[in-house]
Each structure stands twice: as structure tokens, then as C-alpha cells.
Amino acid sequence: MATHLIELSPVDMQRRLSDALSIYVDAMHYPRGTEEQRASMWVEHTRRHGWKAVAAVQTSDEPGEDPTEAPMVGIAYGYCGAPDQWWQQQVVAGLRRSGADAAHITALMTSYFELTELHILPPAQGRGLGEALIRQLLAGRGEDHVLLSTPEINGEANRAWRLYRRLGFSDVIRGYHFSGDPRAFAILGRALPL
Ligand SMILES: CC(C)(COP(=O)(O)OP(=O)(O)OC[C@H]1O[C@@H](n2cnc3c(N)ncnc32)[C@H](O)[C@@H]1OP(=O)(O)O)[C@@H](O)C(=O)NCCC(=O)NCCS
């Protein structure tokens, strides 16, 4: 068994959607059934400008094996941010509330890749796969920045936070509440290329 990273086309993502969503639910410890709520949004995201997805798959390296059908242990995707997207509107509202000036907001929002999802199946975590996925996802991007949101955790004490800090992500907004979600999130970002 070997672990490989493969780029998924929109068609691959739609075919492997239940595997990708199941990794997301297991990694985030969300209740079963969350998959169904997210499925149509993940498909809609595949149509956004600049969408890119990378999966970590476990292959047996048999001749003729199709890696796009191999068991999936990690998934990451994102796309180009745009003003008509709910996430950008939320982040802009948060930046304004935090007192950021218009020039700073424009500089951040004009050209960025939104790293929307990054998840590794729990038994495969802690081996560097998350970092490998993020690096492949961001390789060759033309945007000026990458932005992401991640739940706030006391002391930044989880693998996601350690990974983002190690890769040089810094604070854009802290303790932010997206409308309709009681949890606090951090918006983090860094310049590209990584
Ligand atoms: C966040 C997440 C994607 C990170 O992926 P990961 O593969 O677990 O983590 P990394 O790629 O950072 O792996 C680094 C760890 O692997 C270890 N490692 C082993 N071999 C390694 C290698 N060749 N290269 C890098 N790290 C290696 C490191 O020591 C490090 O261990 P530590 O985290 O205990 O300090 C993953 O843990 C996850 O899915 N978490 C739950 C969901 C989540 O929080 N998603 C993000 C929401 S925004």
C-alpha cells in the first residue's frame, strides 16, 4: 500500500463525493447525516472559478489500477474568491467591524484563493499528509493570497492550527462569528506562493 496525491476533476469529485464527505465528517467529528446537508454545496463549489481539489488515496500499485478509484484518506479543495460569494461577504463584514480600512480590505479581497476544505481521515492524521495536500493544492496558483477559516481552539492546540502556523499563516480576523454559526472562527491568510 502506498499513499499518493491525485488531482480530482469536477467529475471525479462528483463521483467520489460520498467518500470525500465521509472523510470531512469523520475528521471534524460531525454527526452522521451532515454529509447530505453539505453534498449540494460541495458540487456547486466544483463550478466556481479556479476550483481545484487534491485527494490522498491509498493504492496497492497493481498494474492497471485506477488511482481515482482507490480508497481515499484525505481531501482538500478551494477556489478563487469573488464578491458574490457568501464567505467573502462575511469576511468583508468582519474586517469592516474590526476597523480595517477600505484599502486594506481591497488589497486582501482582490486576488485570493479560498482554501475551503482540508481533511485527513483520523487514522491517517499526523503523518504529514495534510501539509502535502495543502502544498499541492496551492502549487502554481496565480492569486496573491490564500485565505481560510478554522474553528478557534484554546491555545491554538490542534493539528490544523499547528499546520497553518508552521506554513506561515497569520491572523486576518480572530473570534469571528459567521452568521448562523454559534462557533468562533479565525480567518487566517498568507501571501502566495507558499
Ligand atoms: C488538520 C489536518 C488536515 C492536518 O493534517 P495532518 O496530516 O494530520 O497533519 P500534518 O500534515 O500537519 O502532519 C504533521 C504531523 O505529522 C508528523 N509527520 C510525520 N511525518 C511527517 C512528514 N514526512 N512531514 C511532515 N510531518 C510529518 C509531524 O510530526 C506532525 O505531527 P504533530 O501534528 O503531532 O506535531 C488533519 O489533522 C485533520 O483533518 N484534522 C481534523 C479536521 C480539521 O481540523 N481540518 C481543518 C479544518 S480548517
PDB file of C-alpha atoms and ligand atoms in Angstrom:
ATOM      1  CA  MET A   1       0.000   0.000   0.000  1.00  0.00           C
ATOM      2  CA  ALA A   2       1.275   3.476  -0.904  1.00  0.00           C
ATOM      3  CA  THR A   3      -0.321   6.872  -0.402  1.00  0.00           C
ATOM      4  CA  HIS A   4      -0.494   9.138  -3.434  1.00  0.00           C
ATOM      5  CA  LEU A   5      -1.831  12.610  -4.001  1.00  0.00           C
ATOM      6  CA  ILE A   6      -4.045  12.997  -7.043  1.00  0.00           C
ATOM      7  CA  GLU A   7      -5.780  15.999  -8.508  1.00  0.00           C
ATOM      8  CA  LEU A   8      -9.529  15.484  -8.891  1.00  0.00           C
ATOM      9  CA  SER A   9     -11.519  16.881 -11.805  1.00  0.00           C
ATOM     10  CA  PRO A  10     -15.029  18.163 -11.073  1.00  0.00           C
ATOM     11  CA  VAL A  11     -16.372  14.866 -12.471  1.00  0.00           C
ATOM     12  CA  ASP A  12     -14.033  12.834 -10.208  1.00  0.00           C
ATOM     13  CA  MET A  13     -15.197  14.879  -7.211  1.00  0.00           C
ATOM     14  CA  GLN A  14     -18.853  14.270  -8.022  1.00  0.00           C
ATOM     15  CA  ARG A  15     -18.193  10.525  -8.460  1.00  0.00           C
ATOM     16  CA  ARG A  16     -16.222  10.321  -5.176  1.00  0.00           C
ATOM     17  CA  LEU A  17     -18.380  12.820  -3.278  1.00  0.00           C
ATOM     18  CA  SER A  18     -19.630  10.415  -0.617  1.00  0.00           C
ATOM     19  CA  ASP A  19     -16.040   9.270   0.180  1.00  0.00           C
ATOM     20  CA  ALA A  20     -14.819  12.877   0.387  1.00  0.00           C
ATOM     21  CA  LEU A  21     -17.748  13.924   2.591  1.00  0.00           C
ATOM     22  CA  SER A  22     -17.288  10.938   4.832  1.00  0.00           C
ATOM     23  CA  ILE A  23     -13.633  11.987   5.468  1.00  0.00           C
ATOM     24  CA  TYR A  24     -14.893  15.513   6.278  1.00  0.00           C
ATOM     25  CA  VAL A  25     -17.482  14.226   8.768  1.00  0.00           C
ATOM     26  CA  ASP A  26     -15.022  11.831  10.471  1.00  0.00           C
ATOM     27  CA  ALA A  27     -12.200  14.403  10.625  1.00  0.00           C
ATOM     28  CA  MET A  28     -14.429  17.154  12.024  1.00  0.00           C
ATOM     29  CA  HIS A  29     -16.331  14.755  14.341  1.00  0.00           C
ATOM     30  CA  TYR A  30     -19.619  15.964  12.879  1.00  0.00           C
ATOM     31  CA  PRO A  31     -22.745  13.858  13.342  1.00  0.00           C
ATOM     32  CA  ARG A  32     -23.576  11.324  10.622  1.00  0.00           C
ATOM     33  CA  GLY A  33     -26.056  12.869   8.240  1.00  0.00           C
ATOM     34  CA  THR A  34     -24.013  16.072   7.862  1.00  0.00           C
ATOM     35  CA  GLU A  35     -22.849  14.611   4.519  1.00  0.00           C
ATOM     36  CA  GLU A  36     -26.323  15.014   2.986  1.00  0.00           C
ATOM     37  CA  GLN A  37     -26.532  18.645   4.131  1.00  0.00           C
ATOM     38  CA  ARG A  38     -23.206  19.536   2.502  1.00  0.00           C
ATOM     39  CA  ALA A  39     -23.363  17.487  -0.713  1.00  0.00           C
ATOM     40  CA  SER A  40     -25.088  20.017  -2.980  1.00  0.00           C
ATOM     41  CA  MET A  41     -22.788  22.824  -1.766  1.00  0.00           C
ATOM     42  CA  TRP A  42     -19.639  20.794  -2.495  1.00  0.00           C
ATOM     43  CA  VAL A  43     -20.968  20.073  -6.011  1.00  0.00           C
ATOM     44  CA  GLU A  44     -21.831  23.748  -6.538  1.00  0.00           C
ATOM     45  CA  HIS A  45     -18.280  24.664  -5.467  1.00  0.00           C
ATOM     46  CA  THR A  46     -16.813  22.495  -8.278  1.00  0.00           C
ATOM     47  CA  ARG A  47     -18.294  25.020 -10.756  1.00  0.00           C
ATOM     48  CA  ARG A  48     -16.584  28.047  -9.210  1.00  0.00           C
ATOM     49  CA  HIS A  49     -13.766  29.834 -10.994  1.00  0.00           C
ATOM     50  CA  GLY A  50     -10.349  28.399 -10.187  1.00  0.00           C
ATOM     51  CA  TRP A  51     -11.734  25.357  -8.330  1.00  0.00           C
ATOM     52  CA  LYS A  52      -9.039  22.776  -7.579  1.00  0.00           C
ATOM     53  CA  ALA A  53      -9.164  19.614  -5.489  1.00  0.00           C
ATOM     54  CA  VAL A  54      -6.459  17.211  -4.348  1.00  0.00           C
ATOM     55  CA  ALA A  55      -7.113  13.841  -2.703  1.00  0.00           C
ATOM     56  CA  ALA A  56      -4.806  11.477  -0.826  1.00  0.00           C
ATOM     57  CA  VAL A  57      -5.501   7.908  -1.945  1.00  0.00           C
ATOM     58  CA  GLN A  58      -4.122   4.533  -0.904  1.00  0.00           C
ATOM     59  CA  THR A  59      -3.116   2.404  -3.853  1.00  0.00           C
ATOM     60  CA  SER A  60      -1.799  -1.139  -3.993  1.00  0.00           C
ATOM     61  CA  ASP A  61       0.352  -0.153  -7.007  1.00  0.00           C
ATOM     62  CA  GLU A  62      -1.016  -3.082  -9.065  1.00  0.00           C
ATOM     63  CA  PRO A  63      -0.514  -2.534 -12.805  1.00  0.00           C
ATOM     64  CA  GLY A  64      -3.609  -1.007 -14.378  1.00  0.00           C
ATOM     65  CA  GLU A  65      -5.017   0.238 -11.066  1.00  0.00           C
ATOM     66  CA  ASP A  66      -7.023   3.476 -11.449  1.00  0.00           C
ATOM     67  CA  PRO A  67      -5.894   5.844  -8.633  1.00  0.00           C
ATOM     68  CA  THR A  68      -9.087   7.898  -8.970  1.00  0.00           C
ATOM     69  CA  GLU A  69     -10.965   4.788  -7.704  1.00  0.00           C
ATOM     70  CA  ALA A  70      -8.531   3.970  -4.845  1.00  0.00           C
ATOM     71  CA  PRO A  71      -9.587   4.312  -1.170  1.00  0.00           C
ATOM     72  CA  MET A  72      -9.449   7.969  -0.162  1.00  0.00           C
ATOM     73  CA  VAL A  73      -7.869   9.116   3.128  1.00  0.00           C
ATOM     74  CA  GLY A  74      -7.663  12.877   2.596  1.00  0.00           C
ATOM     75  CA  ILE A  75      -9.353  15.660   0.679  1.00  0.00           C
ATOM     76  CA  ALA A  76      -8.601  19.331   0.106  1.00  0.00           C
ATOM     77  CA  TYR A  77     -10.178  21.847  -2.221  1.00  0.00           C
ATOM     78  CA  GLY A  78     -10.636  25.543  -2.815  1.00  0.00           C
ATOM     79  CA  TYR A  79     -11.327  28.149  -5.473  1.00  0.00           C
ATOM     80  CA  CYS A  80     -10.872  31.780  -6.386  1.00  0.00           C
ATOM     81  CA  GLY A  81     -12.640  34.158  -4.003  1.00  0.00           C
ATOM     82  CA  ALA A  82     -15.234  36.503  -5.539  1.00  0.00           C
ATOM     83  CA  PRO A  83     -17.551  39.286  -4.301  1.00  0.00           C
ATOM     84  CA  ASP A  84     -20.745  37.292  -4.954  1.00  0.00           C
ATOM     85  CA  GLN A  85     -19.659  34.539  -2.543  1.00  0.00           C
ATOM     86  CA  TRP A  86     -21.222  34.355   0.926  1.00  0.00           C
ATOM     87  CA  TRP A  87     -17.834  33.641   2.552  1.00  0.00           C
ATOM     88  CA  GLN A  88     -16.215  36.767   1.070  1.00  0.00           C
ATOM     89  CA  GLN A  89     -19.198  38.898   2.105  1.00  0.00           C
ATOM     90  CA  GLN A  90     -18.921  37.557   5.661  1.00  0.00           C
ATOM     91  CA  VAL A  91     -15.178  38.187   5.829  1.00  0.00           C
ATOM     92  CA  VAL A  92     -15.550  41.726   4.444  1.00  0.00           C
ATOM     93  CA  ALA A  93     -18.251  42.447   7.061  1.00  0.00           C
ATOM     94  CA  GLY A  94     -15.908  41.112   9.773  1.00  0.00           C
ATOM     95  CA  LEU A  95     -12.992  43.201   8.523  1.00  0.00           C
ATOM     96  CA  ARG A  96     -15.147  46.352   8.500  1.00  0.00           C
ATOM     97  CA  ARG A  97     -16.376  45.600  12.024  1.00  0.00           C
ATOM     98  CA  SER A  98     -12.785  45.139  13.183  1.00  0.00           C
ATOM     99  CA  GLY A  99     -11.949  48.621  11.866  1.00  0.00           C
ATOM    100  CA  ALA A 100      -9.929  47.619   8.797  1.00  0.00           C
ATOM    101  CA  ASP A 101      -9.712  50.408   6.236  1.00  0.00           C
ATOM    102  CA  ALA A 102     -11.051  50.112   2.694  1.00  0.00           C
ATOM    103  CA  ALA A 103      -7.602  49.931   1.084  1.00  0.00           C
ATOM    104  CA  HIS A 104      -6.592  47.009   3.318  1.00  0.00           C
ATOM    105  CA  ILE A 105      -9.862  45.181   2.570  1.00  0.00           C
ATOM    106  CA  THR A 106      -9.441  45.695  -1.183  1.00  0.00           C
ATOM    107  CA  ALA A 107      -5.828  44.503  -1.040  1.00  0.00           C
ATOM    108  CA  LEU A 108      -6.902  41.314   0.745  1.00  0.00           C
ATOM    109  CA  MET A 109     -10.018  40.578  -1.284  1.00  0.00           C
ATOM    110  CA  THR A 110      -8.951  41.371  -4.836  1.00  0.00           C
ATOM    111  CA  SER A 111      -6.937  38.241  -5.528  1.00  0.00           C
ATOM    112  CA  TYR A 112      -7.104  35.270  -3.180  1.00  0.00           C
ATOM    113  CA  PHE A 113      -7.557  31.520  -3.196  1.00  0.00           C
ATOM    114  CA  GLU A 114     -10.051  30.342  -0.585  1.00  0.00           C
ATOM    115  CA  LEU A 115      -8.811  27.121   0.983  1.00  0.00           C
ATOM    116  CA  THR A 116     -12.308  25.827   1.636  1.00  0.00           C
ATOM    117  CA  GLU A 117     -11.797  22.297   2.965  1.00  0.00           C
ATOM    118  CA  LEU A 118      -8.807  20.273   4.210  1.00  0.00           C
ATOM    119  CA  HIS A 119      -9.389  16.970   5.985  1.00  0.00           C
ATOM    120  CA  ILE A 120      -7.492  13.779   6.694  1.00  0.00           C
ATOM    121  CA  LEU A 121      -9.155  10.606   7.962  1.00  0.00           C
ATOM    122  CA  PRO A 122      -8.276  10.343  11.704  1.00  0.00           C
ATOM    123  CA  PRO A 123      -6.131   7.153  11.484  1.00  0.00           C
ATOM    124  CA  ALA A 124      -4.051   8.794   8.716  1.00  0.00           C
ATOM    125  CA  GLN A 125      -3.501  12.094  10.569  1.00  0.00           C
ATOM    126  CA  GLY A 126      -0.138  13.173  11.994  1.00  0.00           C
ATOM    127  CA  ARG A 127       1.989  11.790   9.140  1.00  0.00           C
ATOM    128  CA  GLY A 128       2.414  14.943   7.098  1.00  0.00           C
ATOM    129  CA  LEU A 129      -0.425  14.246   4.661  1.00  0.00           C
ATOM    130  CA  GLY A 130      -2.321  17.451   5.464  1.00  0.00           C
ATOM    131  CA  GLU A 131       0.772  19.516   4.720  1.00  0.00           C
ATOM    132  CA  ALA A 132       1.366  17.598   1.484  1.00  0.00           C
ATOM    133  CA  LEU A 133      -2.245  18.216   0.373  1.00  0.00           C
ATOM    134  CA  ILE A 134      -2.113  21.934   1.111  1.00  0.00           C
ATOM    135  CA  ARG A 135       1.224  22.281  -0.717  1.00  0.00           C
ATOM    136  CA  GLN A 136      -0.070  20.525  -3.824  1.00  0.00           C
ATOM    137  CA  LEU A 137      -3.343  22.472  -3.726  1.00  0.00           C
ATOM    138  CA  LEU A 138      -1.503  25.807  -3.588  1.00  0.00           C
ATOM    139  CA  ALA A 139       1.248  24.937  -6.079  1.00  0.00           C
ATOM    140  CA  GLY A 140       1.122  27.112  -9.177  1.00  0.00           C
ATOM    141  CA  ARG A 141      -1.784  29.298  -8.046  1.00  0.00           C
ATOM    142  CA  GLY A 142      -1.954  32.724  -9.633  1.00  0.00           C
ATOM    143  CA  GLU A 143      -3.666  34.532  -6.730  1.00  0.00           C
ATOM    144  CA  ASP A 144      -1.802  36.939  -4.440  1.00  0.00           C
ATOM    145  CA  HIS A 145      -3.024  35.342  -1.180  1.00  0.00           C
ATOM    146  CA  VAL A 146      -4.585  32.262   0.345  1.00  0.00           C
ATOM    147  CA  LEU A 147      -7.293  32.706   2.972  1.00  0.00           C
ATOM    148  CA  LEU A 148      -9.075  30.141   5.142  1.00  0.00           C
ATOM    149  CA  SER A 149     -11.275  29.891   8.208  1.00  0.00           C
ATOM    150  CA  THR A 150     -10.759  27.443  11.031  1.00  0.00           C
ATOM    151  CA  PRO A 151     -12.571  26.984  14.367  1.00  0.00           C
ATOM    152  CA  GLU A 152     -10.961  28.797  17.291  1.00  0.00           C
ATOM    153  CA  ILE A 153      -9.336  26.328  19.708  1.00  0.00           C
ATOM    154  CA  ASN A 154      -7.948  27.174  23.131  1.00  0.00           C
ATOM    155  CA  GLY A 155      -4.232  27.823  22.819  1.00  0.00           C
ATOM    156  CA  GLU A 156      -4.340  27.030  19.065  1.00  0.00           C
ATOM    157  CA  ALA A 157      -3.742  23.484  20.279  1.00  0.00           C
ATOM    158  CA  ASN A 158      -4.709  21.214  17.422  1.00  0.00           C
ATOM    159  CA  ARG A 159      -3.113  19.852  14.239  1.00  0.00           C
ATOM    160  CA  ALA A 160      -4.897  22.317  11.965  1.00  0.00           C
ATOM    161  CA  TRP A 161      -3.560  25.322  13.887  1.00  0.00           C
ATOM    162  CA  ARG A 162      -0.053  23.833  14.165  1.00  0.00           C
ATOM    163  CA  LEU A 163      -0.053  23.180  10.419  1.00  0.00           C
ATOM    164  CA  TYR A 164      -1.236  26.674   9.460  1.00  0.00           C
ATOM    165  CA  ARG A 165       1.234  28.398  11.781  1.00  0.00           C
ATOM    166  CA  ARG A 166       4.093  26.190  10.559  1.00  0.00           C
ATOM    167  CA  LEU A 167       3.228  27.225   6.993  1.00  0.00           C
ATOM    168  CA  GLY A 168       3.297  30.912   7.921  1.00  0.00           C
ATOM    169  CA  PHE A 169      -0.414  31.750   8.066  1.00  0.00           C
ATOM    170  CA  SER A 170      -1.119  34.859  10.139  1.00  0.00           C
ATOM    171  CA  ASP A 171      -4.268  36.358  11.665  1.00  0.00           C
ATOM    172  CA  VAL A 172      -6.734  38.215   9.442  1.00  0.00           C
ATOM    173  CA  ILE A 173      -9.669  38.187  11.912  1.00  0.00           C
ATOM    174  CA  ARG A 174      -9.920  36.344  15.232  1.00  0.00           C
ATOM    175  CA  GLY A 175     -13.009  35.194  17.132  1.00  0.00           C
ATOM    176  CA  TYR A 176     -15.298  35.739  14.158  1.00  0.00           C
ATOM    177  CA  HIS A 177     -18.900  34.509  14.129  1.00  0.00           C
ATOM    178  CA  PHE A 178     -20.227  33.626  10.666  1.00  0.00           C
ATOM    179  CA  SER A 179     -23.938  34.324  10.566  1.00  0.00           C
ATOM    180  CA  GLY A 180     -25.936  31.270  11.631  1.00  0.00           C
ATOM    181  CA  ASP A 181     -22.998  29.533  13.377  1.00  0.00           C
ATOM    182  CA  PRO A 182     -22.528  29.827  17.163  1.00  0.00           C
ATOM    183  CA  ARG A 183     -18.840  28.811  16.976  1.00  0.00           C
ATOM    184  CA  ALA A 184     -15.997  31.307  16.846  1.00  0.00           C
ATOM    185  CA  PHE A 185     -13.668  31.091  13.857  1.00  0.00           C
ATOM    186  CA  ALA A 186     -10.317  32.541  12.944  1.00  0.00           C
ATOM    187  CA  ILE A 187      -9.701  33.817   9.433  1.00  0.00           C
ATOM    188  CA  LEU A 188      -6.056  33.217   8.559  1.00  0.00           C
ATOM    189  CA  GLY A 189      -4.057  34.071   5.472  1.00  0.00           C
ATOM    190  CA  ARG A 190      -0.686  34.343   3.867  1.00  0.00           C
ATOM    191  CA  ALA A 191       0.860  35.570   0.641  1.00  0.00           C
ATOM    192  CA  LEU A 192       1.329  33.193  -2.270  1.00  0.00           C
ATOM    193  CA  PRO A 193       3.420  31.427  -3.428  1.00  0.00           C
ATOM    194  CA  LEU A 194       3.765  29.229  -0.343  1.00  0.00           C
TER     195      LEU A 194
HETATM  196  C1  LIG B   1      -5.689  19.482  10.085  1.00  0.00           C
HETATM  197  C2  LIG B   1      -5.292  18.246   9.292  1.00  0.00           C
HETATM  198  C3  LIG B   1      -5.800  18.363   7.867  1.00  0.00           C
HETATM  199  C4  LIG B   1      -3.752  18.180   9.265  1.00  0.00           C
HETATM  200  O1  LIG B   1      -3.330  17.038   8.555  1.00  0.00           O
HETATM  201  P1  LIG B   1      -2.295  16.002   9.220  1.00  0.00           P
HETATM  202  O2  LIG B   1      -1.854  15.099   8.133  1.00  0.00           O
HETATM  203  O3  LIG B   1      -2.919  15.406  10.425  1.00  0.00           O
HETATM  204  O4  LIG B   1      -1.144  16.968   9.755  1.00  0.00           O
HETATM  205  P2  LIG B   1       0.214  17.448   9.148  1.00  0.00           P
HETATM  206  O5  LIG B   1       0.308  17.295   7.676  1.00  0.00           O
HETATM  207  O6  LIG B   1       0.414  18.800   9.698  1.00  0.00           O
HETATM  208  O7  LIG B   1       1.165  16.419   9.807  1.00  0.00           O
HETATM  209  C5  LIG B   1       2.121  16.843  10.704  1.00  0.00           C
HETATM  210  C6  LIG B   1       2.325  15.785  11.738  1.00  0.00           C
HETATM  211  O8  LIG B   1       2.809  14.627  11.066  1.00  0.00           O
HETATM  212  C7  LIG B   1       4.095  14.293  11.578  1.00  0.00           C
HETATM  213  N1  LIG B   1       4.884  13.855  10.422  1.00  0.00           N
HETATM  214  C8  LIG B   1       5.316  12.615  10.259  1.00  0.00           C
HETATM  215  N2  LIG B   1       5.959  12.514   9.089  1.00  0.00           N
HETATM  216  C9  LIG B   1       5.937  13.718   8.503  1.00  0.00           C
HETATM  217  C10 LIG B   1       6.447  14.229   7.283  1.00  0.00           C
HETATM  218  N3  LIG B   1       7.103  13.453   6.423  1.00  0.00           N
HETATM  219  N4  LIG B   1       6.226  15.537   7.005  1.00  0.00           N
HETATM  220  C11 LIG B   1       5.554  16.338   7.859  1.00  0.00           C
HETATM  221  N5  LIG B   1       5.036  15.888   9.034  1.00  0.00           N
HETATM  222  C12 LIG B   1       5.230  14.589   9.351  1.00  0.00           C
HETATM  223  C13 LIG B   1       4.615  15.540  12.236  1.00  0.00           C
HETATM  224  O9  LIG B   1       5.470  15.208  13.284  1.00  0.00           O
HETATM  225  C14 LIG B   1       3.354  16.195  12.743  1.00  0.00           C
HETATM  226  O10 LIG B   1       2.928  15.635  13.978  1.00  0.00           O
HETATM  227  P3  LIG B   1       2.128  16.542  15.061  1.00  0.00           P
HETATM  228  O11 LIG B   1       0.955  17.182  14.365  1.00  0.00           O
HETATM  229  O12 LIG B   1       1.691  15.547  16.077  1.00  0.00           O
HETATM  230  O13 LIG B   1       3.083  17.566  15.551  1.00  0.00           O
HETATM  231  C15 LIG B   1      -5.831  16.937   9.923  1.00  0.00           C
HETATM  232  O14 LIG B   1      -5.236  16.733  11.177  1.00  0.00           O
HETATM  233  C16 LIG B   1      -7.346  16.945  10.061  1.00  0.00           C
HETATM  234  O15 LIG B   1      -8.064  16.529   9.135  1.00  0.00           O
HETATM  235  N6  LIG B   1      -7.841  17.388  11.251  1.00  0.00           N
HETATM  236  C17 LIG B   1      -9.255  17.405  11.539  1.00  0.00           C
HETATM  237  C18 LIG B   1     -10.038  18.255  10.588  1.00  0.00           C
HETATM  238  C19 LIG B   1      -9.557  19.687  10.559  1.00  0.00           C
HETATM  239  O16 LIG B   1      -9.279  20.275  11.600  1.00  0.00           O
HETATM  240  N7  LIG B   1      -9.463  20.254   9.355  1.00  0.00           N
HETATM  241  C20 LIG B   1      -9.087  21.607   9.160  1.00  0.00           C
HETATM  242  C21 LIG B   1     -10.276  22.465   9.419  1.00  0.00           C
HETATM  243  S1  LIG B   1      -9.963  24.109   8.956  1.00  0.00           S
END
